[in-house]
Short mmCIF file of N, CA and C in Angstrom, two decimals:
data_model
loop_
_atom_site.label_atom_id
_atom_site.label_comp_id
_atom_site.label_asym_id
_atom_site.label_seq_id
_atom_site.Cartn_x
_atom_site.Cartn_y
_atom_site.Cartn_z
N UNK M 1070 -51.73 -41.69 -15.02
CA UNK M 1070 -52.68 -40.87 -14.39
C UNK M 1070 -52.75 -39.46 -14.99
N UNK M 1071 -53.83 -38.92 -15.29
CA UNK M 1071 -53.77 -37.55 -15.85
C UNK M 1071 -54.52 -36.66 -14.89
N UNK M 1072 -54.03 -35.35 -14.99
CA UNK M 1072 -54.63 -34.30 -14.35
C UNK M 1072 -55.15 -33.46 -15.33
N UNK M 1073 -56.55 -33.32 -15.52
CA UNK M 1073 -57.03 -32.56 -16.56
C UNK M 1073 -57.59 -31.17 -16.12
N UNK M 1074 -57.44 -30.20 -16.94
CA UNK M 1074 -57.87 -28.87 -16.44
C UNK M 1074 -58.34 -28.12 -17.71
N UNK M 1075 -59.00 -27.03 -17.55
CA UNK M 1075 -59.33 -26.22 -18.60
C UNK M 1075 -60.52 -26.50 -19.39
N UNK M 1076 -61.40 -27.56 -18.87
CA UNK M 1076 -62.68 -27.69 -19.67
C UNK M 1076 -63.78 -26.81 -19.37
N UNK M 1077 -63.58 -25.95 -18.43
CA UNK M 1077 -64.69 -25.01 -17.97
C UNK M 1077 -64.07 -23.63 -17.74
N UNK M 1078 -64.89 -22.85 -17.11
CA UNK M 1078 -64.46 -21.46 -16.74
C UNK M 1078 -63.52 -21.52 -15.59
N UNK M 1079 -63.57 -22.59 -14.83
CA UNK M 1079 -62.62 -22.78 -13.75
C UNK M 1079 -61.32 -23.27 -14.09
N UNK M 1080 -60.37 -22.94 -13.41
CA UNK M 1080 -58.87 -23.36 -13.73
C UNK M 1080 -58.46 -24.24 -12.67
N UNK M 1081 -57.44 -25.12 -12.88
CA UNK M 1081 -56.92 -25.89 -11.80
C UNK M 1081 -56.10 -24.96 -10.95
N UNK M 1082 -56.30 -25.22 -9.68
CA UNK M 1082 -55.58 -24.49 -8.65
C UNK M 1082 -54.58 -25.46 -8.08
N UNK M 1083 -53.48 -25.02 -7.31
CA UNK M 1083 -52.56 -25.95 -6.71
C UNK M 1083 -53.31 -26.95 -5.89
N UNK M 1084 -54.31 -26.38 -5.13
CA UNK M 1084 -55.09 -27.33 -4.26
C UNK M 1084 -55.97 -28.32 -4.96
N UNK M 1085 -56.47 -27.93 -6.00
CA UNK M 1085 -57.17 -28.97 -6.93
C UNK M 1085 -56.23 -30.02 -7.54
N UNK M 1086 -55.14 -29.73 -7.85
CA UNK M 1086 -54.14 -30.60 -8.51
C UNK M 1086 -53.77 -31.56 -7.43
N UNK M 1087 -53.51 -30.95 -6.23
CA UNK M 1087 -53.03 -31.81 -5.01
C UNK M 1087 -54.19 -32.86 -4.74
N UNK M 1088 -55.46 -32.41 -4.67
CA UNK M 1088 -56.58 -33.24 -4.36
C UNK M 1088 -56.74 -34.30 -5.47
N UNK M 1089 -56.53 -33.99 -6.79
CA UNK M 1089 -56.70 -34.89 -7.76
C UNK M 1089 -55.58 -36.08 -7.70
N UNK M 1090 -54.39 -35.67 -7.34
CA UNK M 1090 -53.38 -36.65 -7.10
C UNK M 1090 -53.73 -37.56 -5.99
N UNK M 1091 -54.09 -36.94 -4.73
CA UNK M 1091 -54.43 -37.62 -3.74
C UNK M 1091 -55.60 -38.70 -3.87
N UNK M 1092 -56.73 -38.24 -4.77
CA UNK M 1092 -57.71 -39.13 -4.95
C UNK M 1092 -57.33 -40.33 -5.88
N UNK M 1093 -56.37 -40.01 -6.85
CA UNK M 1093 -55.72 -41.13 -7.70
C UNK M 1093 -54.99 -42.06 -6.85
N UNK M 1094 -54.26 -41.63 -5.90
CA UNK M 1094 -53.56 -42.52 -4.97
C UNK M 1094 -54.42 -43.39 -4.26
N UNK M 1095 -55.50 -42.82 -3.69
CA UNK M 1095 -56.47 -43.58 -2.97
C UNK M 1095 -57.16 -44.57 -3.79
N UNK M 1096 -57.67 -44.22 -4.88
CA UNK M 1096 -58.34 -45.07 -5.78
C UNK M 1096 -57.55 -46.31 -6.13
N UNK M 1097 -56.23 -46.12 -6.25
CA UNK M 1097 -55.36 -47.27 -6.65
C UNK M 1097 -54.65 -47.97 -5.55
N UNK M 1098 -54.93 -47.34 -4.36
CA UNK M 1098 -54.35 -47.84 -3.13
C UNK M 1098 -52.79 -48.09 -3.04
N UNK M 1099 -52.19 -46.95 -3.75
CA UNK M 1099 -50.70 -46.82 -3.69
C UNK M 1099 -50.20 -45.64 -2.98
N UNK M 1100 -49.06 -45.60 -2.44
CA UNK M 1100 -48.57 -44.37 -1.76
C UNK M 1100 -48.06 -43.28 -2.56
N UNK M 1101 -47.57 -43.73 -3.85
CA UNK M 1101 -47.13 -42.68 -4.82
C UNK M 1101 -47.54 -43.23 -6.26
N UNK M 1102 -47.48 -42.22 -7.26
CA UNK M 1102 -48.05 -42.57 -8.56
C UNK M 1102 -46.72 -42.48 -9.37
N UNK M 1103 -46.72 -43.35 -10.39
CA UNK M 1103 -45.56 -43.47 -11.29
C UNK M 1103 -45.43 -42.30 -12.22
N UNK M 1104 -46.44 -41.96 -12.98
CA UNK M 1104 -46.34 -40.91 -13.93
C UNK M 1104 -47.74 -40.22 -13.75
N UNK M 1105 -47.64 -38.85 -13.60
CA UNK M 1105 -48.91 -38.01 -13.70
C UNK M 1105 -48.67 -37.02 -14.92
N UNK M 1106 -49.73 -37.04 -15.82
CA UNK M 1106 -49.55 -36.26 -17.04
C UNK M 1106 -50.45 -35.20 -16.83
N UNK M 1107 -50.00 -33.81 -17.10
CA UNK M 1107 -51.04 -32.69 -17.07
C UNK M 1107 -51.46 -32.50 -18.47
N UNK M 1108 -52.96 -32.42 -18.56
CA UNK M 1108 -53.51 -32.16 -19.73
C UNK M 1108 -54.45 -30.90 -19.52
N UNK M 1109 -54.11 -29.81 -20.55
CA UNK M 1109 -54.79 -28.53 -20.39
C UNK M 1109 -55.52 -28.25 -21.68
N UNK M 1110 -56.74 -28.11 -21.55
CA UNK M 1110 -57.61 -27.98 -22.72
C UNK M 1110 -57.49 -26.66 -23.45
N UNK M 1111 -57.40 -25.55 -22.64
CA UNK M 1111 -57.27 -24.20 -23.19
C UNK M 1111 -55.98 -23.61 -22.83
N UNK M 1112 -55.04 -23.41 -23.83
CA UNK M 1112 -53.65 -22.99 -23.49
C UNK M 1112 -53.68 -21.62 -22.88
N UNK M 1113 -54.58 -20.81 -23.33
CA UNK M 1113 -54.52 -19.44 -22.79
C UNK M 1113 -55.12 -19.15 -21.42
N UNK M 1114 -55.68 -20.19 -20.77
CA UNK M 1114 -56.41 -20.21 -19.57
C UNK M 1114 -55.42 -20.07 -18.43
N UNK M 1115 -55.51 -19.27 -17.51
CA UNK M 1115 -54.58 -18.97 -16.45
C UNK M 1115 -54.35 -20.24 -15.56
N UNK M 1116 -53.26 -20.30 -14.90
CA UNK M 1116 -52.94 -21.39 -13.94
C UNK M 1116 -51.96 -22.58 -14.44
N UNK M 1117 -51.69 -22.51 -15.69
CA UNK M 1117 -50.86 -23.58 -16.31
C UNK M 1117 -49.61 -23.84 -15.55
N UNK M 1118 -48.88 -22.63 -15.34
CA UNK M 1118 -47.61 -22.86 -14.67
C UNK M 1118 -47.62 -23.30 -13.31
N UNK M 1119 -48.69 -22.67 -12.55
CA UNK M 1119 -49.04 -23.16 -11.21
C UNK M 1119 -49.19 -24.64 -11.08
N UNK M 1120 -50.01 -25.08 -11.97
CA UNK M 1120 -50.43 -26.57 -11.94
C UNK M 1120 -49.09 -27.37 -12.14
N UNK M 1121 -48.22 -27.07 -13.17
CA UNK M 1121 -47.05 -27.83 -13.50
C UNK M 1121 -46.04 -27.71 -12.20
N UNK M 1122 -46.03 -26.57 -11.61
CA UNK M 1122 -45.08 -26.39 -10.56
C UNK M 1122 -45.66 -27.25 -9.28
N UNK M 1123 -47.03 -27.36 -9.15
CA UNK M 1123 -47.62 -28.17 -8.08
C UNK M 1123 -47.05 -29.50 -8.26
N UNK M 1124 -47.19 -30.04 -9.61
CA UNK M 1124 -46.90 -31.47 -9.83
C UNK M 1124 -45.41 -31.67 -9.60
N UNK M 1125 -44.62 -30.72 -9.79
CA UNK M 1125 -43.10 -30.76 -9.43
C UNK M 1125 -42.99 -30.83 -8.06
N UNK M 1126 -43.63 -30.05 -7.30
CA UNK M 1126 -43.55 -30.10 -5.78
C UNK M 1126 -43.88 -31.56 -5.41
N UNK M 1127 -45.01 -32.05 -5.88
CA UNK M 1127 -45.46 -33.34 -5.46
C UNK M 1127 -44.37 -34.48 -5.77
N UNK M 1128 -43.81 -34.31 -7.04
CA UNK M 1128 -42.55 -35.16 -7.38
C UNK M 1128 -41.51 -35.11 -6.42
N UNK M 1129 -41.03 -33.95 -6.07
CA UNK M 1129 -39.95 -33.63 -5.05
C UNK M 1129 -40.41 -34.26 -3.72
N UNK M 1130 -41.75 -34.28 -3.32
CA UNK M 1130 -42.06 -34.93 -1.99
C UNK M 1130 -42.18 -36.45 -2.10
N UNK M 1131 -42.18 -37.04 -3.29
CA UNK M 1131 -42.05 -38.46 -3.30
C UNK M 1131 -43.60 -39.00 -3.64
N UNK M 1132 -44.57 -38.09 -3.88
CA UNK M 1132 -45.93 -38.43 -4.25
C UNK M 1132 -46.06 -38.92 -5.59
N UNK M 1133 -45.15 -38.49 -6.40
CA UNK M 1133 -45.21 -38.82 -7.91
C UNK M 1133 -43.73 -39.15 -8.28
N UNK M 1134 -43.57 -40.20 -9.19
CA UNK M 1134 -42.25 -40.51 -9.57
C UNK M 1134 -41.77 -39.59 -10.79
N UNK M 1135 -42.75 -39.39 -11.76
CA UNK M 1135 -42.44 -38.64 -12.95
C UNK M 1135 -43.64 -37.72 -13.27
N UNK M 1136 -43.27 -36.55 -13.74
CA UNK M 1136 -44.25 -35.45 -14.17
C UNK M 1136 -44.30 -35.49 -15.69
N UNK M 1137 -45.29 -35.49 -16.27
CA UNK M 1137 -45.55 -35.51 -17.73
C UNK M 1137 -46.52 -34.52 -18.27
N UNK M 1138 -46.56 -34.23 -19.45
CA UNK M 1138 -47.60 -33.52 -20.07
C UNK M 1138 -48.15 -34.31 -21.36
N UNK M 1139 -49.33 -33.79 -21.78
CA UNK M 1139 -49.95 -34.42 -23.02
C UNK M 1139 -50.51 -33.34 -23.87
N UNK M 1140 -50.19 -33.41 -25.11
CA UNK M 1140 -50.88 -32.53 -26.23
C UNK M 1140 -50.52 -30.98 -26.09
N UNK M 1141 -49.42 -30.70 -25.55
CA UNK M 1141 -49.06 -29.21 -25.45
C UNK M 1141 -48.31 -28.83 -26.63
N UNK M 1142 -48.39 -27.57 -26.96
CA UNK M 1142 -47.64 -26.95 -28.01
C UNK M 1142 -46.26 -26.44 -27.37
N UNK M 1143 -45.37 -26.20 -28.19
CA UNK M 1143 -44.03 -25.79 -27.75
C UNK M 1143 -43.98 -24.58 -26.88
N UNK M 1144 -44.88 -23.61 -27.23
CA UNK M 1144 -44.97 -22.28 -26.36
C UNK M 1144 -45.33 -22.62 -24.99
N UNK M 1145 -46.27 -23.51 -24.81
CA UNK M 1145 -46.76 -23.67 -23.61
C UNK M 1145 -45.81 -24.58 -22.75
N UNK M 1146 -45.13 -25.51 -23.43
CA UNK M 1146 -43.99 -26.28 -22.74
C UNK M 1146 -42.98 -25.40 -22.34
N UNK M 1147 -42.54 -24.36 -23.13
CA UNK M 1147 -41.49 -23.45 -22.74
C UNK M 1147 -42.03 -22.64 -21.43
N UNK M 1148 -43.23 -22.15 -21.41
CA UNK M 1148 -43.70 -21.41 -20.35
C UNK M 1148 -43.64 -22.28 -18.90
N UNK M 1149 -43.86 -23.59 -19.05
CA UNK M 1149 -43.79 -24.33 -17.76
C UNK M 1149 -42.31 -24.48 -17.36
N UNK M 1150 -41.48 -24.75 -18.40
CA UNK M 1150 -40.09 -25.03 -18.02
C UNK M 1150 -39.48 -23.75 -17.59
N UNK M 1151 -39.70 -22.66 -18.25
CA UNK M 1151 -39.21 -21.26 -17.80
C UNK M 1151 -39.71 -20.92 -16.46
N UNK M 1152 -40.81 -21.38 -16.08
CA UNK M 1152 -41.24 -21.14 -14.59
C UNK M 1152 -40.61 -22.13 -13.61
N UNK M 1153 -39.88 -23.13 -14.08
CA UNK M 1153 -39.13 -23.99 -13.03
C UNK M 1153 -39.91 -25.31 -12.95
N UNK M 1154 -40.79 -25.63 -13.75
CA UNK M 1154 -41.46 -26.99 -13.74
C UNK M 1154 -40.56 -28.12 -14.20
N UNK M 1155 -40.63 -29.22 -13.47
CA UNK M 1155 -39.96 -30.30 -13.90
C UNK M 1155 -40.89 -31.10 -14.85
N UNK M 1156 -40.39 -31.46 -15.99
CA UNK M 1156 -41.11 -32.25 -16.99
C UNK M 1156 -40.28 -33.38 -17.47
N UNK M 1157 -40.63 -34.60 -17.09
CA UNK M 1157 -39.99 -35.73 -17.56
C UNK M 1157 -40.38 -36.44 -18.82
N UNK M 1158 -41.69 -36.14 -19.19
CA UNK M 1158 -42.15 -36.80 -20.37
C UNK M 1158 -43.28 -35.91 -21.07
N UNK M 1159 -43.32 -36.08 -22.35
CA UNK M 1159 -44.34 -35.33 -23.07
C UNK M 1159 -44.96 -36.29 -24.13
N UNK M 1160 -46.27 -36.45 -24.15
CA UNK M 1160 -47.00 -37.32 -25.06
C UNK M 1160 -47.47 -36.38 -26.14
N UNK M 1161 -47.06 -36.44 -27.24
CA UNK M 1161 -47.55 -35.52 -28.50
C UNK M 1161 -48.80 -36.09 -28.97
N UNK M 1162 -49.61 -35.16 -29.48
CA UNK M 1162 -50.81 -35.49 -30.23
C UNK M 1162 -50.57 -36.20 -31.51
N UNK M 1163 -51.15 -37.26 -31.73
CA UNK M 1163 -50.91 -37.97 -32.97
C UNK M 1163 -52.52 -38.39 -33.39
N UNK M 1164 -52.88 -38.01 -34.61
CA UNK M 1164 -54.14 -38.28 -35.05
C UNK M 1164 -54.22 -38.26 -36.58
N UNK M 1165 -54.67 -39.31 -37.28
CA UNK M 1165 -54.83 -39.28 -38.68
C UNK M 1165 -55.81 -38.32 -39.19
N UNK M 1166 -56.70 -37.88 -38.25
CA UNK M 1166 -57.76 -37.03 -38.57
C UNK M 1166 -57.52 -35.60 -38.35
N UNK M 1167 -56.53 -35.23 -37.61
CA UNK M 1167 -56.20 -33.76 -37.23
C UNK M 1167 -55.13 -33.26 -38.30
#
């Protein structure tokens, strides 16, 4: 399951991340999600660390088993880790066209 943010002028808030996870659990009819990956379209957009920390909180509460990220650069990953976020997996971008 992915939590996507940064496609518009609005950013993900802790509340919107929680709601996204809740909707995914309801849609799948499960009490918790195995892996939730955070995808952030614009690295400079505010709220990245808060979104990652919210996923960390959800993992600690048992609503998510693993917290992951997808397509982040090293600097953004470091910002999340330095803020205290738990990151269990990272999916790197791989494209023959990029």
